[in-house]
Coordinates of C-alpha atoms and ligand atoms in Angstrom, one line a residue:
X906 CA 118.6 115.4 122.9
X907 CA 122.0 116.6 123.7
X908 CA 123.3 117.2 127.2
X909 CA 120.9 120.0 129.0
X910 CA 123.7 121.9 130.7
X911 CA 125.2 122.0 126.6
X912 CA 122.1 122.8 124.7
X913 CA 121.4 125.7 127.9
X914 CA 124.9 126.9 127.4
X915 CA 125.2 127.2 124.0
X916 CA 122.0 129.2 123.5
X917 CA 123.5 131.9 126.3
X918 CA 124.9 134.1 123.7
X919 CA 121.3 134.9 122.2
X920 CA 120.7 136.9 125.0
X921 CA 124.0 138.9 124.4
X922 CA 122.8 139.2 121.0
X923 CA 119.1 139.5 121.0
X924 CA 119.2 137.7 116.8
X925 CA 116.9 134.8 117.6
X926 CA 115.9 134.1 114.2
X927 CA 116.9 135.4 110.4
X928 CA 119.7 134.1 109.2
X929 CA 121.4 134.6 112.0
X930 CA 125.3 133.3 113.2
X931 CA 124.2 129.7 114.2
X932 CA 121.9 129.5 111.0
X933 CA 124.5 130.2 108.8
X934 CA 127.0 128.4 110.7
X935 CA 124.9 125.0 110.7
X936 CA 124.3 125.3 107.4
X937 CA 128.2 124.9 106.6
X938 CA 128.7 122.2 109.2
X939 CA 125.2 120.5 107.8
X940 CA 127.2 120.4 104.5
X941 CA 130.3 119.2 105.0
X942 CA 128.5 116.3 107.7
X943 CA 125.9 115.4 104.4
X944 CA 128.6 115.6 102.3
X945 CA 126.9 117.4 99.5
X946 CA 127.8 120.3 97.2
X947 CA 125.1 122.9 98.8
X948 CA 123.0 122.8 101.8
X949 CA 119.5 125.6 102.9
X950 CA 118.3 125.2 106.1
X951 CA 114.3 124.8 106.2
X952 CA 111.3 125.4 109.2
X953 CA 110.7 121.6 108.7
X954 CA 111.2 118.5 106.0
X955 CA 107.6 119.2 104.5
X956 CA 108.1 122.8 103.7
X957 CA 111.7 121.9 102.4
X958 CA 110.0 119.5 100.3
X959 CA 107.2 122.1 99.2
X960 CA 109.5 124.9 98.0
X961 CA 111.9 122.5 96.3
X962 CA 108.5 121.2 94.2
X963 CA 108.0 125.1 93.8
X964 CA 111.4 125.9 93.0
X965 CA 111.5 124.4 89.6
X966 CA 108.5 126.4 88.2
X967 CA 106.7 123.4 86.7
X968 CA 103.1 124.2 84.6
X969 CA 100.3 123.9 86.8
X970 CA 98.6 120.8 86.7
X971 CA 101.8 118.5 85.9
X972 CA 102.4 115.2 86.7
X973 CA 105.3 114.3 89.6
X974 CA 105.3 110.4 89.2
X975 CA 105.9 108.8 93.2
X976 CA 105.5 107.0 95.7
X977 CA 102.5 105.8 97.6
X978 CA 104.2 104.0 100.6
X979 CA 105.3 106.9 102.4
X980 CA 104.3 109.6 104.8
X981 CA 101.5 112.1 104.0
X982 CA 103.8 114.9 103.5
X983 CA 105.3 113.7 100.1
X984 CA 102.1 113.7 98.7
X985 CA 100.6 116.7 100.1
X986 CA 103.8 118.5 99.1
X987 CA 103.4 117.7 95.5
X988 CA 99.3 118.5 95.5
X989 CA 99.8 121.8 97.5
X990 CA 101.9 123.0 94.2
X991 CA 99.1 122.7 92.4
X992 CA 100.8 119.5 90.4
X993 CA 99.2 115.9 90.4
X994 CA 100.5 112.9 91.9
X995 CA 101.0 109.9 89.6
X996 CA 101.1 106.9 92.0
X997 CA 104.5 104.0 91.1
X998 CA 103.9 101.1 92.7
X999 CA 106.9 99.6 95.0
X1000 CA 109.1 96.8 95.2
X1001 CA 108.6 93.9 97.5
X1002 CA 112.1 93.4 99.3
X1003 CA 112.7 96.8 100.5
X1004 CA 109.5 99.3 100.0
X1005 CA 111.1 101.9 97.2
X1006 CA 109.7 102.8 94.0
X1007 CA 109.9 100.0 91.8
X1008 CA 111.9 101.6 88.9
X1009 CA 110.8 99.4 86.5
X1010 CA 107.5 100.7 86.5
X1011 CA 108.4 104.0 86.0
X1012 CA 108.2 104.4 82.2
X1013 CA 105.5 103.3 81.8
X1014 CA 103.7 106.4 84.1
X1015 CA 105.9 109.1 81.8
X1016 CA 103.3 111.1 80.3
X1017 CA 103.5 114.4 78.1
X1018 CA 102.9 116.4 81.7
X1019 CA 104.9 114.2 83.4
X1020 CA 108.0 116.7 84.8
X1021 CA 109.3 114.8 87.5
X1022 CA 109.9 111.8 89.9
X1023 CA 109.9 112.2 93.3
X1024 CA 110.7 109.0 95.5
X1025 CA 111.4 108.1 98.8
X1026 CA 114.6 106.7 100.5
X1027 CA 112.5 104.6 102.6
X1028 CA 113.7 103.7 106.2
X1029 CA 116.8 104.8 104.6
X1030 CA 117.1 102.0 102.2
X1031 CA 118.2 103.6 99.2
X1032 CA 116.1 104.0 95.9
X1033 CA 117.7 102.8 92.7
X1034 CA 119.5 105.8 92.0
X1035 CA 121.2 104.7 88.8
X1036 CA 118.1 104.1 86.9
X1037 CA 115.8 106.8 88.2
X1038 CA 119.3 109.1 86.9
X1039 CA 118.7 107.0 83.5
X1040 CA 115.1 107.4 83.3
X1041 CA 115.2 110.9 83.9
X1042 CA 117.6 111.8 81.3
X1043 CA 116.3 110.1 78.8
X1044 CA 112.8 112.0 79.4
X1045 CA 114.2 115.4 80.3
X1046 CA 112.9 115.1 84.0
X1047 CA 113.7 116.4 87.6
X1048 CA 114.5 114.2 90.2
X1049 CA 113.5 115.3 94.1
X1050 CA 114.3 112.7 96.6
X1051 CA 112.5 112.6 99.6
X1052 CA 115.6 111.6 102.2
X1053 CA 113.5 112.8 105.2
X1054 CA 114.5 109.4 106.8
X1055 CA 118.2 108.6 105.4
X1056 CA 120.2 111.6 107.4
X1057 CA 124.2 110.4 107.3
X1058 CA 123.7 107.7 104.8
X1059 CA 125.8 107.0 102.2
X1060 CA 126.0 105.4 98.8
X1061 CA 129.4 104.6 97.2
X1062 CA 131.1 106.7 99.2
X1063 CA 128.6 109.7 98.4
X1064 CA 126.1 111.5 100.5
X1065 CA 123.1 110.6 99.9
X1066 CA 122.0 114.0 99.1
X1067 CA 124.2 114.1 96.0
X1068 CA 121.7 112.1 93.9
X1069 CA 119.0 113.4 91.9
X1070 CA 118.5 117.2 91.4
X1071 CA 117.6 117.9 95.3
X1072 CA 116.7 115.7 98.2
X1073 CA 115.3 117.2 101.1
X1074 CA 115.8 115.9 104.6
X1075 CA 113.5 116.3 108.2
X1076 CA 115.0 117.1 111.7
X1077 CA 111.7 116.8 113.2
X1078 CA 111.9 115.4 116.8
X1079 CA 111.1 112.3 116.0
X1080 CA 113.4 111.4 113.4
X1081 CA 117.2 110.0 114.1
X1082 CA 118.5 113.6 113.8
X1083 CA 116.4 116.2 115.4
X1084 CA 116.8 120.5 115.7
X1085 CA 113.1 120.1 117.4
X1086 CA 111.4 121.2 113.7
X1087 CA 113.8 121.3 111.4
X1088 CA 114.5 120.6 107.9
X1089 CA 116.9 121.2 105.0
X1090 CA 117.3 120.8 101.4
X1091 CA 120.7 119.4 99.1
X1092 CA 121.4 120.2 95.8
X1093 CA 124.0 120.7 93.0
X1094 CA 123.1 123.5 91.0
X1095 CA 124.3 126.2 93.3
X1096 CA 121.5 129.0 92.0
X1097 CA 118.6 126.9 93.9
X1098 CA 120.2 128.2 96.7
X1099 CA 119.1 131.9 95.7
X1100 CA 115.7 130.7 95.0
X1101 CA 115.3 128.6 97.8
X1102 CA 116.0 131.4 99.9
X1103 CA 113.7 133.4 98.2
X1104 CA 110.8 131.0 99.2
X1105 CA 111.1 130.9 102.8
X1106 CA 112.2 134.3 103.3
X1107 CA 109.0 136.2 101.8
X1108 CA 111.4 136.8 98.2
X1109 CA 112.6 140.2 100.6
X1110 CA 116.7 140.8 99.0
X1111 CA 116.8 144.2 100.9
X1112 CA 114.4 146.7 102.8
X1113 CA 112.7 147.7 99.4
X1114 CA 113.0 145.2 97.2
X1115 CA 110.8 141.8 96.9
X1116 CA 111.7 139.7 94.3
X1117 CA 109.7 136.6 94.9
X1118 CA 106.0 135.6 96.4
X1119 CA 107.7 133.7 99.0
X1120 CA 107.0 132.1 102.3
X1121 CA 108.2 132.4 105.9
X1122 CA 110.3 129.0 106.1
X1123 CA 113.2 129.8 107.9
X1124 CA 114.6 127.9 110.5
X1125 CA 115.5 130.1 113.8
X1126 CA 118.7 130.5 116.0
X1127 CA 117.3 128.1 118.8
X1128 CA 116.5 125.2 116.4
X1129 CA 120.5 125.9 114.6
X1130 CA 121.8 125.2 118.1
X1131 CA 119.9 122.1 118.8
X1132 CA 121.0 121.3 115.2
X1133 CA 125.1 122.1 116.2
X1134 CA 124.8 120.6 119.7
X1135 CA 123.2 117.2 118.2
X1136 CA 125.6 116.9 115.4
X1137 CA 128.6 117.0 117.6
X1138 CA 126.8 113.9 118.6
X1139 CA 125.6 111.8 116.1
X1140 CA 128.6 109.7 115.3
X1141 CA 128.0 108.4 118.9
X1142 CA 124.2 108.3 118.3
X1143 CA 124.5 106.1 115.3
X1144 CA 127.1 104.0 116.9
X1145 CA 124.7 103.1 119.7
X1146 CA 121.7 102.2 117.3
X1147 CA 123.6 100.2 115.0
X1148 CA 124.2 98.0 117.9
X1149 CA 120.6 97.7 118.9
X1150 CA 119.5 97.4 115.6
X1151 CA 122.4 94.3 115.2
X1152 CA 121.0 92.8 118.1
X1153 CA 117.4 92.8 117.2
X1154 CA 117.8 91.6 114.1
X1155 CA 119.8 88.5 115.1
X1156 CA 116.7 87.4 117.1
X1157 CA 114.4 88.8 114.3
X1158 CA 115.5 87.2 111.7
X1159 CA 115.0 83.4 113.7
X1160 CA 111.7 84.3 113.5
X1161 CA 110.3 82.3 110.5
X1162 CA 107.3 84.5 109.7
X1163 CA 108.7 87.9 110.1
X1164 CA 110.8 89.4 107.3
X1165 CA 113.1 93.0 108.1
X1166 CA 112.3 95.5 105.4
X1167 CA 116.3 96.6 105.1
X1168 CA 118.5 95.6 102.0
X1169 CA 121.9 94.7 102.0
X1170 CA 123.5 97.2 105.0
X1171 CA 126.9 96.3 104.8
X1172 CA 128.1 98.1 101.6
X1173 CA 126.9 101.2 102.9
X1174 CA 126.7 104.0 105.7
X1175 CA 123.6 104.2 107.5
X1176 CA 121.5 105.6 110.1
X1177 CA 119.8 102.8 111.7
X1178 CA 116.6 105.0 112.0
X1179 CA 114.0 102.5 111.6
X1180 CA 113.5 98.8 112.2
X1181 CA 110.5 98.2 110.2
X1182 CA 109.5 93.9 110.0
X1183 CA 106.9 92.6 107.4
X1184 CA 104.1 90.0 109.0
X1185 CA 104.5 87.1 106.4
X1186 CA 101.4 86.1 104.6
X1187 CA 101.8 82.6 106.3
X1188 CA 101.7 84.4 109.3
X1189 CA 98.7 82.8 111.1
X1190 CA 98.3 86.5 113.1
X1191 CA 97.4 89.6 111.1
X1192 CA 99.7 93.0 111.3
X1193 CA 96.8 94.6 113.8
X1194 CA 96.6 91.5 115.7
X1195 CA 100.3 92.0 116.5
X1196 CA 100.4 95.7 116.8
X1197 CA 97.2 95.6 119.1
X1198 CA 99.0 92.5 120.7
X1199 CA 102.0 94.7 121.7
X1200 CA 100.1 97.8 122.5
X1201 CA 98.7 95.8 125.4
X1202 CA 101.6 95.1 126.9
X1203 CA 103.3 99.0 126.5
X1204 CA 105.2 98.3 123.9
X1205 CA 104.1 101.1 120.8
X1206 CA 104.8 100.2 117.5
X1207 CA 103.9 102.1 114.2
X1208 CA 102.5 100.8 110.9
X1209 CA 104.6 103.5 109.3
X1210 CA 103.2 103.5 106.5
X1211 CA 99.4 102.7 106.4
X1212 CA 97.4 103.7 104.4
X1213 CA 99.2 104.0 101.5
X1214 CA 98.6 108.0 101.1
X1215 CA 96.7 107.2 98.0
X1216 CA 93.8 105.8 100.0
X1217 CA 93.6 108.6 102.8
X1218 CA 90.5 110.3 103.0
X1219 CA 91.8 113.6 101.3
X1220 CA 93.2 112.3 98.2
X1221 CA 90.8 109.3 97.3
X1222 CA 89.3 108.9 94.0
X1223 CA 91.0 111.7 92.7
X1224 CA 94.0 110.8 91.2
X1225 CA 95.1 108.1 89.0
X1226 CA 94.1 104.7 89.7
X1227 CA 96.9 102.5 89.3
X1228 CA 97.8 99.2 90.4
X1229 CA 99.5 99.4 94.2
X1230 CA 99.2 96.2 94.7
X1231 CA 102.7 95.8 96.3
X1232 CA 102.6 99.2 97.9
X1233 CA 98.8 97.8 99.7
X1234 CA 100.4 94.5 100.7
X1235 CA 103.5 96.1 102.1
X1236 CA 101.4 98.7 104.4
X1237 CA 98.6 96.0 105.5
X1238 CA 101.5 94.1 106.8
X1239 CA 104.1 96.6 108.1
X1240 CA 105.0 97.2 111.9
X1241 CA 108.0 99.4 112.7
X1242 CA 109.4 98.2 116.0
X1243 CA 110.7 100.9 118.6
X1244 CA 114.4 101.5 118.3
X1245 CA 116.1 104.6 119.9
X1246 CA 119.7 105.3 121.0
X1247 CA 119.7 104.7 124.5
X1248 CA 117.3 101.5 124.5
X1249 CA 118.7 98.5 126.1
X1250 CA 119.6 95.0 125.1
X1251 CA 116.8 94.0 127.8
X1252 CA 113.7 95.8 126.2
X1253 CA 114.9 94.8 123.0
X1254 CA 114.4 90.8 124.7
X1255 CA 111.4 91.7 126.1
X1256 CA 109.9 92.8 122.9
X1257 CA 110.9 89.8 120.9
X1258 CA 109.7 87.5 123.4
X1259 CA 105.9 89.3 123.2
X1260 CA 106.0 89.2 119.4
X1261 CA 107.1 85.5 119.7
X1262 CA 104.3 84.9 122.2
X1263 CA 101.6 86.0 119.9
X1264 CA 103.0 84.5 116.5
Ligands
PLP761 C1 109.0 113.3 108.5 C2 108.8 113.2 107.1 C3 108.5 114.3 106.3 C4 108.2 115.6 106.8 O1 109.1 116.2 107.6 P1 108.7 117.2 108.8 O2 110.1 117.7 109.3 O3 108.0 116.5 109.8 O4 107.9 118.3 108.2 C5 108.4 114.1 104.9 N1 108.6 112.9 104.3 C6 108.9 111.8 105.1 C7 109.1 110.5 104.4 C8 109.0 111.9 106.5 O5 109.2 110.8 107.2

């Protein structure tokens, strides 16, 4: 969170005002700022990263009952988002070193309904964006990235939202950049930007006219100023967690058994959002054992993600089987370790010395 006494007297002016939400000053001037920070050609601010998601799916008018080929080894939303379109999810299994679709498996999904791919920048490690632009080409399909966790990244010297044909992005609370809910979409082709508004404005263009069956999925004044106030400090933000991330991985990675889910860092930009570790299968503890482990002694990790959202309850048995055998191995032996801005070197040495303890 940013400092009170900012956040409280930035949000003064509403009361001048009385415009707390619809596009108002802040909205529109977060947006800009948003754009410049992502370094991407257009920005639209969202409610959240799953309707964002949702009305970027909708936004390309795809046949009902199309295929989206994706990933399993995410969070719910990416799945749901696809299936509350009223599209079906065809599962890509994922690659072992850092949990993104494995590209090589994509072709063989492509089907005559297939219309698009929608993968996940995991953790922030970034898909193969080369070869999902190939792929995609060559079969006439969208790309939608779900960048919910790779806020500020870059990739050869290009926001991360510049890739594919949209990539949508979360400022939920609990992510590394937060407007309390909050979400937002990046694109290229400059007319999504009409649509998109469309869709979570209710398709209202004036008092009379409705152009659209839209939504209500805009993001209001007080969320914007969260938004401006935390951006003025993420640079800072980032600063602090790459150092506590540094420091936990120089003792993590002593640790024969336990493997850091994070490709190559130093060619790139990054957010530092997540420090996710992989239980080796010589391990002679299990994942839960270690999560249940830690849990005893306060310290709360996440399997982030398990299930893979092809076996939740909602979705099982109904679409494609397909061989997840990596994605399955990767989430029965996931734990993402707490990592936040202000958390000392001290807890950080506490925590390895209970995982060391039980291993
Ligand atoms: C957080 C998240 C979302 C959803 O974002 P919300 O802002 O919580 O709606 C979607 N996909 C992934 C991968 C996420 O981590």
């Amino acid at each position: 969170m940013p400092p009170y006494e900012e956040y409280i007297e930035a949000i003064k002016p509403l009361w001048q005002s009385r415009w707390l939400t619809n596009m108002g000053t802040y909205h529109n001037c977060f947006e800009e700022q948003l754009r410049i920070y992502l370094d991407v050609p257009n920005v639209s601010l969202v409610v959240n990263g799953h309707m964002a998601l949702e009305m970027t799916i909708q936004a390309f008018s795809f046949p009902h009952g199309s295929e989206i080929i994706t990933t399993p080894f995410t969070f719910v939303s990416t799945t749901h988002a696809i299936i509350r379109n009223g599209l079906r999810p065809v599962f890509c299994d994922v690659k072992e070193e850092d949990g993104t679709i494995d590209e090589k498996k994509i072709e063989d999904l492509i089907s005559e309904k297939t219309v698009a791919i929608l993968p996940v920048h995991i953790y922030g490690n970034i898909c193969n964006v080369e070869e999902i632009k190939r792929i995609a080409d060559n079969y006439g399909l969208k790309v939608i990235y779900d960048a919910a966790h790779a806020f500020g990244v870059k990739y050869k010297g290009h926001g991360i939202g510049c890739f594919g044909d949209a990539s949508i992005f979360s400022f939920h609370a609990t992510k590394v950049f937060n407007t309390i809910e909050g979400g937002a979409v990046a694109f290229k082709n400059q007319e999504l930007y009409d649509t998109l508004y469309n869709l979570k404005n209710f398709g209202i263009r004036n008092e009379e006219l409705v152009v659209t069956v839209g939504a209500n999925a805009k993001m209001n004044e007080f969320c914007a100023i969260m938004g401006l106030c935390n951006l003025k400090h993420i640079a800072e933000t980032l600063k602090k967690r790459e150092y506590i991330f540094n420091y936990y991985c120089q003792r993590l990675e002593k640790i024969d058994c336990i493997k850091i889910l994070i490709k190559d860092l130093p060619s790139k930009e990054w957010n530092y959002a997540y420090l996710p570790i992989i239980i080796d299968n010589k391990s002679v503890v299990t994942r839960d054992e270690v999560y249940d482990y830690l849990c005893g002694r306060g310290i709360f990790t996440r399997k982030y993600f398990f299930p893979i959202t092809a076996d939740h309850a909602c979705f099982k048995n109904k679409y494609r089987k397909l061989d997840l055998k990596v994605a399955r191995d990767l989430s029965n032996r996931i734990l993402t370790l707490p990592i936040y801005e202000d958390m000392e070197t001290k807890q950080v040495d506490r925590i390895i010395a209970s995982i060391l303890n039980i291993i």
